[in-house]
XYZ file of C-alpha atoms in Angstrom:
603
model
C -23.617 -79.403 89.357
C -22.688 -76.292 87.601
C -19.543 -74.694 88.857
C -20.013 -71.467 90.837
C -18.899 -68.260 89.197
C -16.169 -66.392 91.043
C -17.057 -63.071 92.595
C -13.959 -61.609 90.973
C -15.036 -62.487 87.505
C -14.004 -59.899 84.904
C -16.834 -57.749 83.613
C -17.978 -57.781 80.077
C -15.564 -56.198 77.669
C -18.101 -53.771 76.324
C -19.087 -52.619 79.787
C -15.417 -51.900 80.624
C -14.938 -49.793 77.557
C -18.068 -47.816 78.373
C -16.847 -47.333 81.938
C -13.421 -46.068 80.808
C -15.060 -43.717 78.332
C -17.270 -42.371 81.085
C -14.278 -41.784 83.395
C -12.241 -40.079 80.675
C -15.224 -37.912 79.769
C -15.705 -36.869 83.377
C -12.000 -36.168 83.819
C -12.026 -34.134 80.602
C -14.981 -32.146 81.851
C -13.245 -31.577 85.165
C -10.042 -30.566 83.340
C -11.889 -28.076 81.150
C -13.749 -26.698 84.106
C -10.386 -26.314 85.927
C -8.933 -24.366 83.006
C -11.975 -22.164 82.943
C -11.537 -21.094 86.558
C -7.709 -20.888 86.572
C -6.710 -17.312 87.522
C -5.081 -15.512 84.637
C -2.633 -12.587 84.791
C -4.364 -9.304 84.350
C -2.544 -5.967 84.383
C -3.257 -4.077 87.584
C -5.744 -1.294 87.365
C -3.426 0.841 89.501
C 0.170 1.526 88.316
C 2.842 -0.439 90.132
C 4.610 2.763 91.190
C 1.639 3.610 93.401
C 2.186 0.391 95.337
C 5.547 1.694 96.573
C 5.813 3.214 100.035
C 6.055 6.964 100.331
C 9.754 6.879 101.206
C 10.718 5.074 97.982
C 8.440 7.287 95.926
C 10.164 10.377 97.324
C 13.561 8.932 96.375
C 12.289 8.427 92.815
C 11.140 12.051 92.764
C 14.612 13.213 93.788
C 16.273 11.088 91.110
C 13.958 12.628 88.506
C 15.034 16.204 89.246
C 16.039 18.047 86.048
C 19.714 18.926 85.783
C 18.808 22.619 85.748
C 17.810 22.177 89.410
C 20.065 19.357 90.616
C 23.264 20.707 89.013
C 22.575 24.239 87.722
C 24.889 25.846 85.184
C 24.820 29.280 83.517
C 21.832 29.306 81.177
C 20.037 26.358 82.761
C 17.639 28.702 84.554
C 16.054 29.745 81.265
C 15.618 26.085 80.337
C 13.880 25.437 83.655
C 11.511 28.392 83.167
C 10.586 27.198 79.666
C 9.994 23.682 81.030
C 7.682 24.943 83.769
C 5.777 27.232 81.416
C 4.896 24.319 79.161
C 3.322 22.587 82.151
C 1.790 25.852 83.441
C 3.235 25.379 86.919
C 5.722 27.363 88.957
C 8.010 24.798 90.571
C 8.910 21.121 90.406
C 6.862 19.868 93.410
C 3.709 21.304 91.836
C 4.640 19.667 88.528
C 4.753 16.259 90.226
C 1.509 17.096 91.975
C -0.288 17.285 88.636
C -0.079 13.486 88.249
C -2.411 12.365 91.046
C -3.519 13.260 94.548
C -1.070 10.891 96.218
C 1.882 12.311 94.310
C 0.734 15.814 95.138
C 0.600 15.068 98.856
C 4.065 13.474 98.856
C 5.708 16.131 96.656
C 4.307 19.122 98.521
C 5.329 17.602 101.861
C 8.855 16.636 100.743
C 11.570 18.749 102.359
C 14.207 17.342 100.002
C 12.348 18.505 96.869
C 12.003 22.002 98.319
C 15.766 22.194 98.918
C 16.263 22.748 95.151
C 15.047 26.183 94.111
C 15.270 28.522 91.131
C 15.192 32.281 91.801
C 14.315 34.743 89.061
C 15.019 38.097 90.662
C 13.402 40.000 87.759
C 10.196 38.027 87.263
C 8.160 39.951 89.827
C 9.981 43.283 89.801
C 7.120 45.094 88.067
C 5.129 46.444 90.991
C 5.334 46.481 94.759
C 2.409 44.088 95.129
C 3.908 41.456 92.839
C 7.288 41.841 94.473
C 5.732 41.309 97.910
C 3.827 38.258 96.624
C 7.055 36.834 95.198
C 8.786 37.323 98.543
C 5.981 35.504 100.331
C 6.124 32.637 97.824
C 9.897 32.188 98.116
C 9.708 32.456 101.906
C 7.098 29.696 102.088
C 9.049 27.526 99.628
C 12.292 27.854 101.599
C 10.459 27.166 104.854
C 9.234 23.846 103.415
C 12.860 22.716 103.010
C 13.358 22.650 106.772
C 17.042 22.594 107.684
C 18.349 20.674 104.650
C 21.268 22.047 102.564
C 20.089 24.194 99.657
C 20.864 24.206 95.937
C 20.047 27.569 94.328
C 19.965 28.649 90.699
C 19.738 32.447 90.482
C 19.101 34.595 87.407
C 19.308 38.388 87.455
C 19.474 41.078 84.783
C 22.030 43.147 86.701
C 24.319 42.880 89.689
C 22.114 45.371 91.542
C 19.346 42.750 91.633
C 21.506 40.499 93.800
C 21.049 42.934 96.660
C 17.703 41.200 97.267
C 19.570 38.101 98.478
C 20.847 40.052 101.479
C 17.307 40.800 102.650
C 14.225 38.856 103.674
C 13.350 36.090 103.037
C 16.675 34.866 101.601
C 19.376 36.040 104.003
C 18.198 33.746 106.807
C 18.647 30.690 104.562
C 22.030 31.576 102.982
C 24.031 29.670 105.657
C 22.359 26.470 104.391
C 23.682 26.894 100.836
C 25.488 23.858 99.449
C 25.483 24.682 95.723
C 24.808 28.040 94.060
C 24.833 29.195 90.431
C 24.435 32.918 89.680
C 23.933 34.130 86.106
C 23.913 37.850 85.299
C 21.932 38.151 82.077
C 21.968 40.847 79.403
C 19.692 43.479 80.871
C 19.415 47.234 81.104
C 22.747 48.793 82.168
C 22.888 49.835 85.812
C 25.891 51.698 87.143
C 25.240 51.266 90.852
C 28.021 50.558 93.340
C 26.771 47.064 94.208
C 28.948 44.224 92.886
C 28.438 40.490 92.753
C 31.849 40.167 94.435
C 32.438 39.641 97.268
C 29.717 37.029 97.263
C 27.320 37.166 100.230
C 29.393 39.676 102.262
C 29.488 39.121 106.028
C 27.438 35.909 105.682
C 28.934 32.621 106.856
C 28.284 29.687 104.509
C 29.779 26.655 106.286
C 28.080 24.116 103.967
C 28.911 25.759 100.627
C 30.665 23.357 98.227
C 30.046 24.636 94.673
C 29.993 28.191 93.302
C 29.392 29.122 89.652
C 29.380 32.799 88.652
C 28.501 34.008 85.171
C 28.946 37.783 85.106
C 28.101 37.962 81.372
C 30.781 40.500 80.558
C 33.655 41.051 78.202
C 36.459 43.571 78.277
C 35.228 47.185 78.283
C 31.711 45.972 78.986
C 29.699 47.898 81.572
C 28.949 44.717 83.479
C 32.641 44.050 84.107
C 33.363 47.385 85.773
C 32.328 46.390 89.300
C 34.068 43.012 89.098
C 37.241 44.641 87.753
C 37.078 47.219 90.537
C 36.781 44.443 93.127
C 39.885 42.629 91.900
C 41.708 45.970 91.735
C 41.004 46.477 95.448
C 42.191 42.942 96.151
C 45.406 43.530 94.204
C 46.060 46.833 95.976
C 45.822 45.254 99.426
C 49.173 45.019 101.171
C 48.430 41.701 102.851
C 48.971 38.335 101.204
C 45.407 37.506 102.259
C 42.841 40.297 102.274
C 40.663 41.186 105.235
C 37.484 39.114 105.837
C 35.187 41.877 104.586
C 36.977 41.847 101.203
C 37.266 38.088 100.736
C 35.466 36.601 97.761
C 33.577 34.364 100.230
C 33.299 35.355 103.862
C 33.481 31.819 105.256
C 33.298 28.671 103.099
C 35.575 25.956 104.537
C 34.013 23.154 102.446
C 34.329 24.875 99.064
C 35.490 22.332 96.467
C 34.355 23.814 93.127
C 34.663 27.412 91.888
C 33.878 28.800 88.424
C 34.059 32.346 87.068
C 32.457 32.351 83.615
C 32.140 34.912 80.843
C 34.705 37.304 82.301
C 37.508 38.224 79.931
C 39.112 41.392 81.279
C 42.833 41.239 80.489
C 43.775 43.122 83.670
C 42.694 40.115 85.721
C 45.451 37.972 87.244
C 44.756 34.437 88.411
C 46.788 34.865 91.597
C 44.159 37.353 92.787
C 41.739 34.480 93.414
C 44.090 32.996 95.978
C 44.707 36.400 97.516
C 40.936 36.935 97.699
C 40.620 33.985 100.055
C 40.038 30.906 97.871
C 41.560 27.850 99.523
C 43.262 26.147 96.595
C 44.238 23.178 98.715
C 40.612 22.057 99.009
C 39.480 22.706 95.427
C 38.757 19.767 93.147
C 37.185 21.811 90.318
C 38.491 25.192 89.100
C 37.160 26.970 86.017
C 39.273 30.057 85.447
C 38.033 33.082 83.484
C 38.788 33.268 79.772
C 41.815 35.482 80.378
C 44.825 34.221 78.413
C 48.120 33.675 80.159
C 51.360 31.860 79.479
C 51.888 28.219 80.342
C 54.230 28.761 83.333
C 51.584 30.928 85.022
C 49.096 28.058 84.851
C 51.835 25.689 85.979
C 52.537 27.703 89.124
C 48.803 28.023 89.768
C 47.905 24.329 89.616
C 50.911 23.336 91.718
C 48.839 24.458 94.710
C 45.885 22.261 93.636
C 46.866 18.688 94.563
C 43.265 17.370 94.543
C 42.256 18.910 91.215
C 39.943 16.760 89.076
C 38.548 19.384 86.651
C 40.378 22.395 85.196
C 39.478 25.088 82.679
C 42.065 27.646 81.638
C 42.885 29.943 78.711
C 46.102 30.355 76.741
C 47.000 32.531 73.802
C 46.424 31.230 70.300
C 48.812 31.982 67.463
C 51.184 34.902 67.958
C 51.841 36.363 71.380
C 54.453 38.529 73.007
C 57.338 36.617 74.604
C 56.687 36.016 78.319
C 58.697 37.949 80.872
C 61.506 36.222 82.721
C 59.914 36.883 86.095
C 56.868 34.935 84.905
C 59.021 32.006 83.885
C 60.823 31.435 87.172
C 60.027 28.633 89.544
C 61.744 28.515 92.949
C 64.045 31.336 91.840
C 65.565 29.519 88.849
C 66.261 31.621 85.706
C 64.629 30.268 82.555
C 66.275 32.173 79.704
C 66.687 28.926 77.819
C 62.934 28.376 78.015
C 62.321 31.688 76.241
C 64.947 31.147 73.572
C 63.722 27.652 72.668
C 61.079 29.117 70.358
C 63.736 30.578 68.029
C 65.977 27.531 67.934
C 65.579 24.797 65.351
C 65.225 21.903 67.781
C 62.793 19.041 67.628
C 59.584 19.094 69.617
C 60.803 16.358 71.965
C 64.006 18.240 72.811
C 62.049 21.405 73.568
C 59.586 19.512 75.737
C 62.406 17.834 77.675
C 64.148 21.160 78.339
C 60.909 22.754 79.564
C 60.144 19.900 81.898
C 63.719 20.071 83.185
C 63.363 23.787 83.928
C 59.965 23.707 85.608
C 59.705 20.067 86.587
C 57.109 17.527 85.527
C 53.774 18.293 87.134
C 51.748 15.170 87.893
C 48.034 15.680 88.554
C 46.907 12.166 89.499
C 43.188 12.967 89.872
C 42.623 15.292 86.899
C 39.880 13.808 84.721
C 38.493 16.843 82.861
C 40.646 19.441 81.055
C 39.235 22.376 79.062
C 41.620 24.764 77.290
C 40.461 27.952 75.551
C 42.671 29.339 72.781
C 42.369 33.134 72.820
C 43.361 35.390 69.934
C 43.917 39.103 70.515
C 42.517 40.013 67.099
C 45.483 42.177 66.057
C 48.360 41.503 63.695
C 51.757 41.559 65.344
C 55.341 40.771 64.457
C 56.050 39.058 67.755
C 57.560 35.577 67.432
C 55.231 32.620 67.591
C 54.866 31.168 71.072
C 52.388 28.290 71.267
C 51.297 28.212 74.896
C 49.069 25.191 74.260
C 52.053 22.979 73.438
C 54.027 24.378 76.336
C 51.270 23.653 78.803
C 50.711 20.054 77.738
C 54.462 19.419 77.655
C 54.645 20.192 81.371
C 51.765 17.968 82.479
C 51.372 14.288 83.288
C 47.708 13.317 83.605
C 47.269 9.562 84.133
C 43.461 9.763 84.638
C 42.568 12.231 81.878
C 39.356 11.108 80.136
C 37.599 14.334 79.047
C 39.256 16.985 76.894
C 37.710 20.132 75.437
C 39.175 22.931 73.350
C 37.498 26.169 72.277
C 38.509 29.381 70.556
C 37.500 32.984 71.132
C 38.758 36.504 70.542
C 39.482 39.221 73.071
C 38.378 42.042 70.789
C 35.303 41.710 68.639
C 32.544 39.164 68.707
C 33.206 35.465 68.977
C 33.240 33.614 65.663
C 33.877 36.756 63.654
C 33.662 35.867 59.962
C 37.046 37.522 59.367
C 38.478 34.998 61.787
C 37.785 32.234 59.293
C 40.497 33.674 57.039
C 42.822 34.843 59.814
C 46.302 33.568 58.855
C 47.499 33.928 62.450
C 45.258 31.122 63.674
C 46.818 27.736 63.141
C 44.906 24.694 62.010
C 43.498 22.459 64.697
C 45.551 19.584 63.382
C 48.889 21.334 63.945
C 47.824 22.702 67.331
C 46.213 19.630 68.900
C 47.399 16.346 67.459
C 51.083 16.182 68.357
C 50.794 17.631 71.905
C 47.815 15.403 72.711
C 49.514 12.272 71.423
C 52.635 13.080 73.435
C 50.555 13.718 76.552
C 48.681 10.417 76.229
C 51.877 8.460 75.605
C 53.642 10.106 78.541
C 50.686 9.786 80.937
C 49.244 6.456 79.829
C 45.726 7.930 79.609
C 42.968 7.520 77.021
C 40.624 10.359 76.050
C 37.009 9.132 76.009
C 35.092 12.411 75.715
C 36.096 15.150 73.277
C 34.571 18.595 72.662
C 35.753 20.833 69.793
C 34.225 24.300 69.859
C 36.422 25.852 67.191
C 34.890 27.626 64.186
C 37.801 27.625 61.767
C 38.192 24.285 60.013
C 40.112 23.525 56.865
C 39.590 20.603 54.540
C 40.000 17.460 56.632
C 41.272 19.404 59.657
C 38.790 18.018 62.187
C 38.987 14.544 60.650
C 42.740 14.455 61.218
C 42.234 15.413 64.852
C 39.599 12.703 65.346
C 41.743 10.096 63.632
C 44.466 10.703 66.207
C 42.040 9.921 69.071
C 40.539 6.482 68.310
C 39.416 5.880 71.913
C 36.794 8.654 71.890
C 33.266 7.446 72.702
C 31.574 10.857 73.100
C 32.051 13.760 70.674
C 30.697 17.312 70.755
C 31.080 19.605 67.745
C 29.816 23.024 66.737
C 27.497 23.239 63.756
C 30.021 25.345 61.851
C 32.422 22.394 61.792
C 29.766 20.352 59.962
C 28.625 23.067 57.531
C 29.677 23.683 53.968
C 31.827 21.396 51.815
C 34.293 20.701 54.635
C 31.449 19.755 56.958
C 29.982 17.379 54.391
C 33.367 15.677 54.103
C 33.492 15.328 57.876
C 30.067 13.665 57.959
C 31.166 11.348 55.161
C 34.341 10.477 57.069
C 32.222 9.495 60.063
C 30.331 6.967 57.912
C 33.325 5.486 56.098
C 34.026 1.888 57.136
C 37.082 -0.270 57.006
C 37.617 -2.900 54.353
C 35.203 -5.799 54.547
C 32.293 -3.799 56.014
C 33.950 -3.729 59.417
C 33.786 -1.093 62.126
C 33.830 2.611 61.196
C 37.228 3.908 60.210
C 36.891 7.151 62.200
C 36.163 6.875 65.948
C 35.125 3.191 65.920
C 33.844 3.354 69.525
C 31.710 6.493 69.124
C 28.349 6.145 70.884
C 27.361 9.736 71.692
C 27.406 12.613 69.187
C 26.307 16.190 69.918
C 26.225 18.920 67.251
C 25.451 22.296 68.806
C 24.878 25.710 67.252
C 26.469 28.359 69.429
C 26.294 31.014 66.709
C 22.552 30.349 66.188
C 22.983 30.830 62.464
C 20.714 29.166 59.943
C 23.352 29.578 57.227
C 26.317 27.864 58.906
C 24.850 24.513 59.883
C 24.512 21.054 58.323
C 21.317 20.108 56.549
C 18.941 17.696 58.236
C 19.029 15.161 55.348
C 22.835 15.094 55.616
C 22.545 14.367 59.341
C 20.054 11.554 58.709
C 22.293 10.079 56.002
C 25.191 10.026 58.446
C 23.108 8.444 61.223
C 21.704 5.675 59.011
C 25.114 4.877 57.526
C 27.053 5.080 60.778
C 24.554 3.111 62.873
C 22.494 0.876 60.530
C 19.612 -1.245 61.772
C 20.924 -3.961 64.079
C 24.360 -2.382 64.488
C 24.473 -3.612 68.106
C 22.599 -6.167 70.158
C 22.588 -4.172 73.394
C 24.173 -0.727 72.931
C 22.242 2.450 72.108
C 23.724 5.327 70.120
C 22.722 8.855 71.172
C 22.703 11.682 68.623
C 21.650 15.227 69.530
C 21.566 18.031 66.950
C 20.560 21.687 67.318
C 19.278 23.249 64.090
C 18.075 26.807 63.536
C 14.927 26.977 61.447
C 15.208 29.048 58.317
C 12.893 31.978 57.735
C 10.821 31.746 54.589
C 8.749 34.921 54.824
C 6.821 37.314 57.010
C 3.211 37.315 58.061
C 1.874 40.825 57.456
C -0.953 40.370 59.957
C 0.939 39.150 63.011
C 4.389 40.408 61.938
C 5.869 37.086 63.003
C 8.510 35.271 61.029
C 7.224 32.253 59.134
C 9.382 29.130 59.251
C 9.453 26.345 56.743
C 8.225 22.925 57.812
C 10.032 19.678 57.218
C 9.244 17.856 53.972
C 7.139 14.728 54.210
C 9.983 12.381 53.244
C 12.272 13.868 55.909
C 9.554 13.518 58.539
C 9.075 9.888 57.519
C 12.794 9.202 57.857
C 12.843 10.857 61.267
C 9.927 8.733 62.406
C 11.564 5.568 61.133
C 14.854 6.255 62.931
C 13.166 7.244 66.172
C 11.111 4.052 66.177
C 14.289 1.980 66.363
C 15.423 0.664 69.706
C 19.168 0.903 69.083
C 19.439 4.661 68.559
C 18.227 7.750 70.397
C 17.920 10.681 67.986
C 17.074 14.169 69.255
C 16.640 16.994 66.729
C 16.086 20.328 68.460
C 14.800 23.035 66.132
C 15.421 26.552 67.409
C 13.776 29.660 66.039
C 16.220 32.504 65.988
C 14.920 35.634 67.684
C 14.936 38.744 65.604
């Protein structure tokens, strides 16, 4: 009898192989079909920013406010107008509204955006109809801000124009002011009795924190007459504190920052600001007018400013008359030795020690920003040399100082007069700055990170010697005249020179931000664009840093190359093709931000 085959007998080998092949084929088909239907990432058709709620989108709008609105300074109003004209809109909410309907609805309904406003008091002063339309526009704009504190940037061609602020629709909103910047531009002379000071007479401004005034005047200028007359009335008052109707601000208990720019009348005395009602005890930022004074005057002024974090003052440059003894007394102590130190052959350290002994060391623990203007009177004199810059720094101890700026100007004549370049009375920057700054840093234990040199006269290697003494600087601002000519070319070469072994740059090894301005707006006294590009490529080559970004900003005035007889407009030369290619190549890099601003000088 044949044995029975088990039910669990193994199948034929060939059938098993075919079965496995069939299973693998089906699984492969299923796998491929699964890959075909797997959802892939596709960029959204709507931008991600539109997925944000309205509240976050409004915060982004506020963070994107241009500095000319968020923190206005003299001259920023013109930048804002040019920015709006390019977009063919009138204000920032309408600019945001050009993006899409949702942005327009949020921007036009935002009270915070409408709390930043620019006022051009001359734009619609042509006819009564346009003036009335401008008043209606500003009234509606201010009404959209609700009850929020206001930031105003105001431009006017004359002080008489500011009278409009005391009428509708502005006067009702002045108590909400938190920050205000007023710039009096160069306009047609008006000799009316109205003066910018006192500011907002008989109007209480309980929220006001920052005031910047640019009266655009120099000594003997018609625009300074009313301001000079105001301070004359303040000085003639018998009281230590003038009456409320004469105070520079009627009521501003929260004022923390005050600036008086472009006012250089030599009859002005700094003590008049305190007599006019400024509470020095609450100020953290004080920018004094460009009126030169001796170092002890500034000393006695800043003693009353314990919270000061930013200071701008002016001292005499070169020769000056010896200061009076009554100006050099502190707490009734005679300081004849302080005056006679300038004629004695003592070392700088001995002189500094005697001055600090006479007046006492002044410690400003919160001062971060210091700007000193060196003022020359423009006349030859036989008076003994008295360097107020050294005196001032010898008296100070600034443990938190990080930003330092120095500039030069003249009382008589235009700034940057070409005769000033050969003026033997003006010392070199090296002899004026280096030793006092080094002594200040050693005495205070501070490190200067940001440096601004707005001084036209530079000798061979003068600026380089100053920069070499400040190796901790990371941000540098220079005027174009310092980088022009043979001396300027040497300075640009010094910025590219490296230490032995292709190491870090020899001059300012930590420099990350360079600004070259052109205050004179001269196409003759400025560095060439190829020289700037050579410096940038040598100083920051490709791959110079794995994460840092260098920022370079240069202002160049385009040169005129002819006149168009049809339009009577100046013709300006265009950049050569090789220079444009180099610019494109540098700007395409991710480790450097290069901004070349070409300005056409107005005739």
